[in-house]
Tab-separated table of C-alpha atoms in Angstrom:
chain	number	residue	atom	x	y	z
A	374	MET	CA	9.234	-47.302	3.803
A	375	LEU	CA	6.674	-48.279	5.582
A	376	VAL	CA	3.243	-46.997	7.265
A	377	THR	CA	1.435	-49.060	9.843
A	378	GLU	CA	-1.113	-48.312	12.425
A	379	LYS	CA	0.016	-48.925	16.307
A	380	GLU	CA	-1.948	-49.255	19.511
A	381	ILE	CA	-0.891	-47.980	21.904
A	382	THR	CA	-1.862	-47.054	25.926
A	383	ILE	CA	-0.252	-43.731	27.393
A	384	ALA	CA	-1.548	-42.084	30.949
A	385	SER	CA	-4.083	-39.409	30.670
A	386	PRO	CA	-2.592	-36.637	29.972
A	387	SER	CA	-2.374	-33.428	33.275
A	388	GLY	CA	-1.296	-30.510	33.713
A	389	GLY	CA	-2.028	-27.737	31.286
A	390	ASP	CA	0.435	-28.626	28.532
A	391	LEU	CA	-1.810	-31.245	26.351
A	392	ILE	CA	-0.025	-31.881	23.923
A	393	SER	CA	3.289	-31.567	24.817
A	394	SER	CA	2.473	-34.489	27.479
A	395	ILE	CA	0.882	-36.914	24.784
A	396	GLU	CA	3.936	-36.117	21.987
A	397	GLN	CA	6.065	-37.028	24.955
A	398	SER	CA	3.616	-40.028	25.893
A	399	VAL	CA	3.661	-41.551	22.360
A	400	ALA	CA	7.498	-40.919	22.089
A	401	ALA	CA	8.606	-43.213	24.824
A	402	GLN	CA	6.738	-46.430	22.520
A	403	LEU	CA	7.735	-45.543	19.317
A	404	ALA	CA	11.024	-47.040	17.880
A	405	ASP	CA	13.436	-44.294	16.600
A	406	ASP	CA	13.430	-44.934	13.174
A	407	GLU	CA	9.160	-44.517	13.706
A	408	ILE	CA	7.664	-41.251	12.533
A	409	PRO	CA	3.828	-40.489	13.915
A	410	VAL	CA	2.084	-38.615	10.905
A	411	ARG	CA	-1.425	-39.655	11.937
A	412	PHE	CA	-2.770	-39.771	16.497
A	413	VAL	CA	-6.659	-40.702	17.513
A	414	VAL	CA	-7.764	-41.116	21.370
A	415	THR	CA	-10.512	-44.769	20.355
A	416	ASP	CA	-11.044	-44.608	24.347
A	417	SER	CA	-10.098	-42.661	26.948
A	418	SER	CA	-10.961	-42.387	30.836
A	419	SER	CA	-9.173	-40.281	34.036
A	420	ASP	CA	-6.721	-42.623	33.748
A	421	SER	CA	-5.685	-43.530	30.212
A	422	PHE	CA	-6.095	-42.858	26.698
A	423	THR	CA	-6.244	-46.152	24.497
A	424	CYS	CA	-4.426	-44.277	21.121
A	425	GLU	CA	-3.671	-45.618	17.713
A	426	VAL	CA	-1.148	-43.746	16.334
A	427	GLY	CA	-0.037	-44.522	12.429
A	428	VAL	CA	3.344	-44.677	11.947
A	429	LEU	CA	5.578	-43.886	9.326
A	430	SER	CA	9.018	-45.998	9.100
A	431	ASP	CA	12.132	-44.681	6.171
A	432	PRO	CA	15.515	-46.655	7.457
A	433	HIS	CA	16.809	-46.212	4.024
A	434	PHE	CA	15.844	-43.852	1.386
A	435	GLY	CA	15.586	-40.364	3.864
A	436	PHE	CA	12.198	-39.637	2.270
A	437	ALA	CA	11.131	-38.748	5.865
A	438	SER	CA	13.466	-36.727	7.045
A	439	ARG	CA	11.338	-33.980	5.894
A	440	THR	CA	8.116	-34.617	7.211
A	441	GLN	CA	6.238	-32.164	9.516
A	442	PRO	CA	6.005	-33.017	13.305
A	443	ILE	CA	2.492	-33.408	13.971
A	444	PHE	CA	2.776	-32.537	17.033
A	445	ASP	CA	4.140	-28.664	16.551
A	446	LEU	CA	2.083	-26.244	18.058
A	447	ASN	CA	2.540	-22.629	17.499
A	448	ARG	CA	-0.063	-20.884	19.793
A	449	ARG	CA	-1.740	-18.174	17.854
A	450	PRO	CA	-2.044	-14.160	19.624
A	451	TRP	CA	-5.347	-14.097	18.521
A	452	ASP	CA	-8.844	-14.411	17.005
A	453	ASN	CA	-9.643	-12.773	13.793
A	454	ALA	CA	-13.257	-11.965	13.958
A	455	ASN	CA	-12.983	-10.213	10.104
A	456	GLU	CA	-14.155	-13.351	8.855
A	457	PHE	CA	-15.990	-16.515	10.333
A	458	ASN	CA	-14.884	-19.667	9.296
A	459	ILE	CA	-15.293	-23.442	10.410
A	460	ALA	CA	-13.683	-26.069	10.122
A	461	LEU	CA	-15.880	-29.364	9.113
A	462	LEU	CA	-14.078	-32.818	10.120
A	463	ILE	CA	-15.663	-35.815	10.248
A	464	PRO	CA	-12.684	-38.647	10.822
A	465	THR	CA	-12.213	-41.450	8.068
A	466	GLY	CA	-12.963	-44.951	8.599
A	467	VAL	CA	-14.899	-44.704	12.412
A	468	GLY	CA	-18.464	-45.374	10.945
A	469	CYS	CA	-19.803	-42.271	11.290
A	470	GLU	CA	-23.254	-42.096	10.596
A	471	MET	CA	-22.803	-38.761	8.455
A	472	GLY	CA	-20.172	-38.082	6.188
A	473	GLY	CA	-18.886	-42.138	7.089
A	474	HIS	CA	-19.515	-43.802	3.642
A	475	SER	CA	-19.208	-41.838	0.025
A	476	GLY	CA	-19.189	-37.985	0.165
A	477	ASP	CA	-22.460	-38.506	2.125
A	478	GLY	CA	-21.249	-35.311	4.419
A	479	GLY	CA	-21.441	-33.194	1.577
A	480	ALA	CA	-24.629	-32.407	1.952
A	481	VAL	CA	-23.517	-31.315	5.330
A	482	ALA	CA	-20.749	-29.379	3.987
A	483	ARG	CA	-22.909	-27.111	1.546
A	484	LEU	CA	-25.008	-26.247	4.193
A	485	PHE	CA	-22.443	-24.590	6.756
A	486	GLY	CA	-20.560	-23.560	3.926
A	487	SER	CA	-24.258	-21.051	3.356
A	488	ILE	CA	-23.934	-19.414	6.599
A	489	CYS	CA	-19.341	-18.819	7.042
A	490	ASP	CA	-17.063	-16.819	5.887
A	491	ASN	CA	-15.101	-20.258	4.423
A	492	LEU	CA	-15.820	-23.515	4.984
A	493	ILE	CA	-12.464	-26.146	5.396
A	494	THR	CA	-13.007	-29.322	4.974
A	495	HIS	CA	-11.387	-32.517	3.631
A	496	PRO	CA	-11.884	-35.790	0.943
A	497	ASN	CA	-13.644	-37.157	2.918
A	498	VAL	CA	-16.546	-34.931	3.445
A	499	VAL	CA	-17.397	-34.614	0.152
A	500	ASN	CA	-15.562	-37.061	-1.575
A	501	ALA	CA	-18.571	-39.150	-3.484
A	502	ALA	CA	-17.043	-40.861	-6.085
A	503	ASP	CA	-18.067	-38.836	-9.616
A	504	VAL	CA	-19.222	-36.348	-7.266
A	505	ASN	CA	-18.243	-33.868	-5.458
A	506	GLU	CA	-20.363	-30.738	-4.274
A	507	LEU	CA	-17.913	-29.079	-2.360
A	508	PRO	CA	-19.595	-25.532	-1.787
A	509	ASP	CA	-17.908	-22.104	-3.677
A	510	ASN	CA	-16.779	-20.748	-0.792
A	511	GLY	CA	-15.577	-24.734	0.355
A	512	LEU	CA	-11.375	-25.205	0.599
A	513	TYR	CA	-10.669	-29.009	0.197
A	514	VAL	CA	-7.365	-29.910	2.611
A	515	GLU	CA	-6.275	-33.158	3.194
A	516	GLY	CA	-7.161	-33.863	7.070
A	517	SER	CA	-2.981	-33.752	7.902
A	518	ILE	CA	-3.038	-30.646	6.586
A	519	ILE	CA	-6.330	-29.511	8.975
A	520	THR	CA	-4.197	-30.865	12.062
A	521	GLN	CA	-1.511	-28.594	10.971
A	522	LEU	CA	-3.822	-25.374	10.340
A	523	LEU	CA	-5.317	-26.139	13.977
A	524	MET	CA	-2.258	-26.064	15.426
A	525	GLY	CA	-0.853	-23.199	13.925
A	526	THR	CA	2.124	-25.113	11.977
A	527	VAL	CA	0.873	-23.881	8.464
A	528	GLY	CA	-1.620	-21.402	7.065
A	529	LEU	CA	-3.436	-21.637	3.737
A	530	ARG	CA	-3.253	-19.765	0.309
A	531	LYS	CA	-5.726	-20.090	-2.389
A	532	VAL	CA	-5.316	-20.421	-5.624
A	533	ARG	CA	-7.046	-19.892	-8.843
A	534	SER	CA	-6.048	-23.955	-9.981
A	535	ASN	CA	-3.388	-26.402	-9.472
A	536	ARG	CA	-0.692	-28.395	-11.846
A	537	ILE	CA	-2.173	-31.790	-10.795
A	538	LEU	CA	0.027	-35.099	-10.996
A	539	MET	CA	-1.665	-38.401	-12.002
A	540	ILE	CA	-0.363	-41.424	-10.121
A	541	VAL	CA	-2.348	-44.746	-11.476
A	542	ASP	CA	-0.934	-48.166	-10.620
A	543	GLU	CA	-0.143	-50.473	-13.354
A	544	HIS	CA	-3.611	-52.813	-13.637
A	545	HIS	CA	-2.990	-56.218	-14.152
A	546	GLU	CA	-6.215	-55.795	-16.353
A	547	PRO	CA	-5.243	-52.768	-18.898
A	548	ILE	CA	-8.825	-51.454	-18.385
A	549	PHE	CA	-8.574	-50.387	-14.714
A	550	HIS	CA	-6.033	-47.883	-15.145
A	551	GLU	CA	-7.450	-46.955	-18.959
A	552	MET	CA	-10.743	-46.138	-17.635
A	553	ALA	CA	-8.341	-43.901	-14.188
A	554	ILE	CA	-6.051	-41.949	-17.701
A	555	ASN	CA	-9.572	-41.692	-19.393
A	556	SER	CA	-11.239	-39.788	-16.124
A	557	VAL	CA	-8.085	-37.463	-16.100
A	558	SER	CA	-8.664	-36.992	-19.905
A	559	ALA	CA	-12.247	-36.123	-19.651
A	560	ALA	CA	-11.623	-33.652	-16.235
A	561	ARG	CA	-9.140	-31.931	-18.889
A	562	ALA	CA	-11.888	-31.375	-22.079
A	563	ALA	CA	-15.163	-30.996	-19.222
A	564	MET	CA	-13.242	-29.327	-16.249
A	565	GLY	CA	-10.079	-27.190	-17.612
A	566	ILE	CA	-8.408	-29.188	-15.252
A	567	ASP	CA	-4.346	-28.838	-15.715
A	568	CYS	CA	-2.728	-32.520	-15.329
A	569	PRO	CA	0.734	-31.981	-17.301
A	570	LEU	CA	1.598	-35.591	-16.459
A	571	VAL	CA	0.479	-39.416	-15.384
A	572	VAL	CA	2.353	-41.728	-14.521
A	573	GLN	CA	1.540	-45.304	-14.457
A	574	LEU	CA	3.390	-47.572	-11.530
A	575	GLU	CA	4.692	-50.569	-13.131
A	576	LYS	CA	5.697	-51.399	-9.216
A	577	PRO	CA	3.194	-49.820	-6.876
A	578	ALA	CA	2.791	-49.316	-3.984
A	579	ILE	CA	1.131	-52.272	-1.449
A	580	LEU	CA	-1.482	-50.642	0.438
A	581	ARG	CA	-3.665	-53.145	2.447
A	582	ALA	CA	-6.916	-52.348	4.801
A	583	LEU	CA	-7.726	-53.514	7.702
A	584	SER	CA	-9.469	-53.254	10.881
A	585	SER	CA	-8.146	-51.986	14.026
A	586	GLY	CA	-8.767	-53.715	18.122
A	587	SER	CA	-11.295	-50.492	17.777
A	588	GLY	CA	-12.925	-51.093	14.564
A	589	ARG	CA	-11.534	-47.993	13.150
A	590	ALA	CA	-10.658	-48.977	9.299
A	591	VAL	CA	-6.929	-48.068	9.222
A	592	GLY	CA	-4.209	-50.184	6.777
A	593	ARG	CA	-1.064	-50.875	6.359
A	594	ILE	CA	1.470	-49.591	3.276
A	595	GLU	CA	4.388	-51.430	2.217
A	596	CYS	CA	6.921	-50.051	-0.609
A	597	LEU	CA	6.358	-46.343	-1.208
A	598	GLU	CA	9.613	-45.271	-1.763
A	599	GLN	CA	8.341	-45.719	-5.133
A	600	ILE	CA	5.710	-42.550	-5.406
A	601	CYS	CA	7.670	-40.672	-3.625
A	602	HIS	CA	10.423	-41.201	-6.017
A	603	VAL	CA	7.675	-40.207	-8.734
A	604	ILE	CA	6.920	-37.051	-6.649
A	605	GLU	CA	10.110	-36.131	-6.021
A	606	GLU	CA	11.247	-36.325	-10.194
A	607	ASN	CA	8.042	-33.682	-10.643
A	608	LEU	CA	8.115	-31.711	-7.540
A	609	ASP	CA	8.807	-28.376	-9.261
A	610	ASP	CA	6.703	-28.663	-11.742
A	611	ILE	CA	3.462	-29.799	-9.627
A	612	ASP	CA	0.971	-28.329	-7.449
A	613	ALA	CA	-0.530	-31.000	-6.504
A	614	VAL	CA	-1.169	-34.898	-6.144
A	615	ALA	CA	-3.899	-37.220	-7.636
A	616	LEU	CA	-2.893	-41.138	-6.772
A	617	SER	CA	-5.627	-43.853	-8.278
A	618	THR	CA	-3.821	-47.296	-6.468
A	619	LEU	CA	-5.251	-50.722	-5.504
A	620	ILE	CA	-6.425	-51.512	-2.291
A	621	ASN	CA	-5.999	-55.506	-0.937
A	622	LEU	CA	-9.010	-56.560	1.213
A	623	PRO	CA	-10.856	-59.499	1.397
A	624	GLY	CA	-13.063	-60.494	-2.111
A	625	HIS	CA	-15.876	-60.483	-0.333
A	626	PHE	CA	-15.844	-56.603	1.332
A	627	HIS	CA	-16.988	-55.184	-1.593
A	628	ALA	CA	-20.577	-57.548	-1.778
A	629	ASP	CA	-20.793	-57.548	1.657
A	630	TYR	CA	-20.852	-53.683	2.058
A	631	PHE	CA	-24.069	-53.059	0.277
A	632	LYS	CA	-26.031	-55.965	1.578
A	633	PRO	CA	-28.474	-54.220	3.450
A	634	GLU	CA	-27.659	-55.748	6.671
A	635	ALA	CA	-24.219	-54.182	7.052
A	636	GLU	CA	-25.954	-50.877	7.659
A	637	GLU	CA	-22.922	-50.552	10.345
A	638	MET	CA	-20.462	-51.696	7.900
A	639	VAL	CA	-17.495	-48.894	8.463
A	640	ASN	CA	-16.361	-47.957	4.984
A	641	PRO	CA	-13.072	-50.301	4.818
A	642	TRP	CA	-11.733	-48.558	2.228
A	643	GLY	CA	-10.963	-45.161	4.153
A	644	GLY	CA	-8.474	-46.145	6.883
A	645	VAL	CA	-5.300	-46.917	4.221
A	646	GLU	CA	-6.290	-43.819	2.157
A	647	ALA	CA	-5.801	-41.426	5.002
A	648	MET	CA	-2.551	-43.335	6.341
A	649	LEU	CA	-1.196	-42.947	2.331
A	650	THR	CA	-2.454	-39.109	1.852
A	651	HIS	CA	-1.118	-38.268	5.772
A	652	ALA	CA	2.124	-39.621	5.436
A	653	LEU	CA	2.262	-37.592	1.566
A	654	SER	CA	1.132	-34.757	2.521
A	655	SER	CA	2.982	-34.673	5.590
A	656	ILE	CA	5.842	-34.993	3.655
A	657	TYR	CA	5.963	-32.906	0.352
A	658	GLN	CA	3.389	-30.238	2.289
A	659	ILE	CA	0.896	-30.142	-0.797
A	660	PRO	CA	-2.165	-31.285	-1.359
A	661	THR	CA	-2.480	-34.844	-2.162
A	662	ALA	CA	-6.113	-37.255	-2.121
A	663	HIS	CA	-6.692	-40.893	-3.634
A	664	ALA	CA	-9.143	-42.851	-5.461
A	665	PRO	CA	-9.274	-46.815	-4.486
A	666	MET	CA	-9.024	-48.747	-8.132
A	667	MET	CA	-11.078	-51.804	-8.547
A	668	ASN	CA	-9.371	-54.842	-7.572
A	669	SER	CA	-10.920	-57.130	-11.038
A	670	SER	CA	-13.278	-57.066	-13.803
A	671	GLU	CA	-15.757	-59.243	-10.839
A	672	VAL	CA	-15.939	-56.893	-8.251
A	673	MET	CA	-16.778	-54.493	-11.168
A	674	ASN	CA	-19.146	-56.556	-12.224
A	675	LEU	CA	-20.934	-57.283	-9.078
A	676	ASP	CA	-25.175	-57.046	-9.411
A	677	VAL	CA	-25.567	-54.773	-5.349
A	678	GLY	CA	-29.088	-54.063	-6.560
A	679	ILE	CA	-30.190	-50.772	-5.225
A	680	VAL	CA	-28.261	-49.660	-2.047
A	681	ASP	CA	-28.168	-47.392	0.492
A	682	PRO	CA	-28.259	-43.793	-0.737
A	683	ARG	CA	-25.139	-43.211	1.612
A	684	LYS	CA	-23.182	-45.857	-0.786
A	685	ALA	CA	-24.552	-45.022	-4.039
A	686	ALA	CA	-22.580	-43.166	-5.522
A	687	GLU	CA	-19.573	-46.385	-5.111
A	688	ALA	CA	-22.399	-48.324	-6.936
A	689	VAL	CA	-22.612	-46.070	-9.712
A	690	SER	CA	-18.608	-44.956	-10.512
A	691	ASN	CA	-16.204	-47.266	-11.803
A	692	THR	CA	-12.642	-45.280	-11.171
A	693	TYR	CA	-14.673	-43.284	-8.211
A	694	LEU	CA	-12.055	-40.632	-9.503
A	695	HIS	CA	-13.380	-37.580	-10.377
A	696	CYS	CA	-14.449	-35.865	-6.476
A	697	VAL	CA	-10.682	-36.285	-6.465
A	698	LEU	CA	-9.498	-34.519	-9.216
A	699	LYS	CA	-12.160	-31.485	-9.068
A	700	GLY	CA	-11.710	-31.070	-4.808
A	701	LEU	CA	-7.762	-30.709	-6.224
A	702	HIS	CA	-8.195	-28.157	-8.570
A	703	ARG	CA	-8.177	-25.634	-6.780
A	704	ALA	CA	-7.240	-27.143	-3.260
A	705	PRO	CA	-5.076	-24.294	-1.478
A	706	GLN	CA	-1.016	-24.293	-1.293
A	707	LEU	CA	0.597	-24.642	2.169
A	708	VAL	CA	2.446	-21.698	3.282
A	709	ALA	CA	4.620	-22.527	6.933
A	710	GLY	CA	4.044	-20.744	10.054
A	711	LEU	CA	1.348	-17.684	11.056
A	712	HIS	CA	0.565	-15.039	9.405
A	713	PRO	CA	-2.250	-12.821	11.567
A	714	GLU	CA	-1.459	-9.881	9.417
A	715	SER	CA	-1.972	-11.379	6.154
A	716	GLN	CA	-4.855	-10.795	3.777
A	717	SER	CA	-4.126	-13.597	1.754
A	718	VAL	CA	-3.410	-16.219	3.985
A	719	LEU	CA	-5.361	-17.796	5.806
A	720	ASP	CA	-4.353	-19.739	9.331
A	721	ALA	CA	-5.550	-20.671	13.045
A	722	THR	CA	-6.358	-17.034	13.729
A	723	ASN	CA	-8.902	-17.514	11.158
A	724	ILE	CA	-10.435	-20.627	12.311
A	725	SER	CA	-13.899	-19.293	14.537
A	726	CYS	CA	-15.271	-22.968	15.310
A	727	LEU	CA	-14.685	-26.810	14.724
A	728	VAL	CA	-17.392	-29.234	13.844
A	729	ILE	CA	-16.934	-32.510	14.845
A	730	PRO	CA	-18.854	-36.081	15.418
A	731	ASP	CA	-18.855	-36.322	19.421
A	732	GLY	CA	-16.708	-38.314	21.360
A	733	CYS	CA	-13.681	-37.752	18.324
A	734	LEU	CA	-10.960	-37.409	19.397
A	735	GLY	CA	-6.860	-36.017	17.880
A	736	LEU	CA	-4.759	-33.491	17.638
A	737	PRO	CA	-7.608	-31.279	15.097
A	738	LEU	CA	-9.702	-31.266	19.037
A	739	LEU	CA	-6.774	-30.834	21.227
A	740	ALA	CA	-5.166	-27.992	19.140
A	741	ALA	CA	-8.736	-26.788	19.165
A	742	ILE	CA	-8.453	-26.130	22.989
A	743	GLU	CA	-5.007	-24.773	23.155
A	744	GLN	CA	-5.771	-22.044	20.630
A	745	GLY	CA	-9.149	-20.784	22.777
A	746	ILE	CA	-11.361	-22.055	19.490
A	747	HIS	CA	-14.968	-22.848	19.805
A	748	VAL	CA	-15.703	-26.673	19.022
A	749	ILE	CA	-19.168	-28.319	18.099
A	750	ALA	CA	-19.416	-32.182	18.963
A	751	VAL	CA	-22.545	-33.311	16.971
A	752	ARG	CA	-24.118	-36.384	18.563
A	753	ASP	CA	-23.208	-39.952	16.140
A	754	ARG	CA	-24.782	-42.791	17.653
A	755	HIS	CA	-22.337	-45.125	15.597
A	756	CYS	CA	-19.216	-43.268	15.042
A	757	ARG	CA	-16.397	-45.589	17.105
A	758	MET	CA	-14.794	-43.136	19.329
A	759	ARG	CA	-15.518	-43.460	22.904
A	760	ASN	CA	-14.205	-40.436	24.212
A	761	ASP	CA	-15.723	-37.977	26.578
A	762	LEU	CA	-15.183	-34.406	25.071
A	763	SER	CA	-16.066	-32.395	28.408
A	764	ALA	CA	-13.978	-33.856	30.481
A	765	LEU	CA	-10.976	-31.637	28.661
A	766	PRO	CA	-9.405	-28.931	29.741
A	767	PHE	CA	-11.704	-26.482	27.629
A	768	SER	CA	-11.774	-22.762	28.815
A	769	SER	CA	-15.455	-22.048	29.446
A	770	ASN	CA	-18.672	-21.780	26.670
A	771	LYS	CA	-15.830	-22.996	24.330
A	772	LEU	CA	-17.612	-26.760	24.027
A	773	HIS	CA	-20.958	-27.040	22.375
A	774	TYR	CA	-23.083	-30.209	21.998
A	775	ALA	CA	-25.532	-30.486	18.805
A	776	GLU	CA	-28.164	-33.525	18.370
A	777	ASN	CA	-27.407	-33.044	14.961
A	778	TYR	CA	-25.966	-31.061	11.979
A	779	LEU	CA	-28.811	-28.919	11.670
A	780	GLU	CA	-28.989	-27.717	14.624
A	781	ALA	CA	-25.017	-27.938	14.685
A	782	ALA	CA	-25.672	-24.990	12.213
A	783	GLY	CA	-27.844	-23.394	14.206
A	784	LEU	CA	-24.978	-22.916	16.609
A	785	VAL	CA	-22.625	-21.483	14.228
A	786	VAL	CA	-25.588	-19.087	14.102
A	787	ALA	CA	-25.391	-18.058	16.927
A	788	LEU	CA	-21.386	-17.784	17.321
A	789	LYS	CA	-21.015	-15.938	14.062
A	790	ALA	CA	-23.709	-13.370	15.748
A	791	GLY	CA	-21.912	-12.905	18.851
A	792	VAL	CA	-25.016	-14.336	20.852
A	793	CYS	CA	-24.233	-16.609	24.031
A	794	VAL	CA	-25.548	-20.220	23.267
A	795	ASP	CA	-27.364	-20.069	26.643
A	796	ALA	CA	-28.917	-17.046	26.097
A	797	ALA	CA	-31.527	-18.805	23.691
A	798	ARG	CA	-32.076	-21.773	25.777
A	799	ARG	CA	-34.075	-22.115	27.965
A	800	PRO	CA	-34.879	-22.176	31.053
A	801	LEU	CA	-32.329	-19.407	31.612
A	802	LEU	CA	-29.759	-19.628	34.356
A	803	PRO	CA	-29.713	-17.006	37.252
A	804	THR	CA	-26.731	-14.658	36.764
A	805	LYS	CA	-24.582	-15.726	39.223
A	806	ILE	CA	-23.230	-13.401	41.570
A	807	LYS	CA	-19.368	-13.418	43.997
A	808	HIS	CA	-19.179	-11.419	46.680
A	809	SER	CA	-15.851	-10.596	47.559
A	810	LYS	CA	-14.721	-9.213	50.469
A	811	PHE	CA	-10.352	-7.800	51.186
A	812	GLN	CA	-8.916	-6.766	53.871
A	813	GLU	CA	-5.450	-4.278	54.301
A	814	SER	CA	-3.427	-7.482	54.862
A	815	HIS	CA	-4.375	-9.073	51.816
A	816	LEU	CA	-2.660	-6.339	50.369
A	817	ALA	CA	0.660	-5.425	49.752
A	818	ASN	CA	1.184	-1.860	50.122
A	819	PRO	CA	-2.109	-1.066	51.829
A	820	VAL	CA	-2.843	2.838	52.322
A	821	GLN	CA	-1.840	4.516	55.063
A	822	GLU	CA	-4.386	6.235	57.462
A	823	GLY	CA	-3.782	10.497	56.394
A	824	SER	CA	-3.847	12.728	54.385
A	825	LEU	CA	-0.637	13.775	51.325
A	826	GLU	CA	-0.078	16.485	52.763
A	827	ASP	CA	0.176	14.662	56.294
A	828	ARG	CA	2.598	12.459	55.580
């Protein structure tokens, strides 16, 4: 099994059905055995979309046969106003100034959690090595599952706890897989997680961190069937999967990443991690999250000095694993389809607002357009995505811009209160007036002269 990233160019979609048009254009450029598991538009114009597609190829093992098609859309019948729920997405591996490093979007998650009923966010926002400050009303959801949620193909059901399967690479230096197992034991003792089994892989999958033409962190995954076999064997006894595996990248990357002059360097690990969890979550429809295993004692013992605060969580951890275990402990379970009448399932009808960095165009945003969900796009100077979101066919007053996440929080409060955003800004534009004139010829059945008694 192989997961790779393909760069393609498609014509800008026209007409009313954006997602269906994109699906057809993407399918035309993929091989018969390639299944898309991740899709982004890195640059767009009126004529074309430059896209990067994560594809899963599984010609021999058959694991991918159950993969949820990423372009399937189930339109929500209404917007449920009983709660105000936010989906907060900061895409992995695109260099965002806020949330582009080691869980440095956690403070933003806490901010938004304080002004909504439920906050749905993904590991990249809150995973900070040994730290995970997901708010109490936060739902820890893998990125591809948030896409399915917005597309209306799955709902989320809250749980008290999950049974977590831990999959660990067998490292050539035993200290590393031993530290991963000790991290699990610590979480069992101190947090009370349920981990019925740790599986140590003698023949691990091969993960390589790469960079795409747009500068995004991506990757290549070979021999994924090793992990799939383990999940298949234990599927009846687990609710979530945590992974601690090696990622192959040049030896100097770790030291380079922490240098002061590398402020704008994209986190090199995040892209291939997202490809891995997208593939597994799409196949098995269960929560998954990944922590990279250190490559060597030399890397572990690097003296990186005092580092950028956004990267500091990674500088003080040896396993990066506790954030994953804490997140998966109460990650919601998936329920297929829409359940708009249910009190226990949160689905697309319950999503009030999507918050994303400006310029990020992928299936979550496209789904929000199709579902009529408010979108708040937050300006970001460093994000690698180059798309003019205002050029997309949003319904009136559904796209809002914020200069920062504090301003975005104000927009959320306005939307939650039912206050038109324009009414809270000055100058307040004049009320639009349109004069409409009708003639009898415009009516299908013009009224005839005379009274009813005359006819």
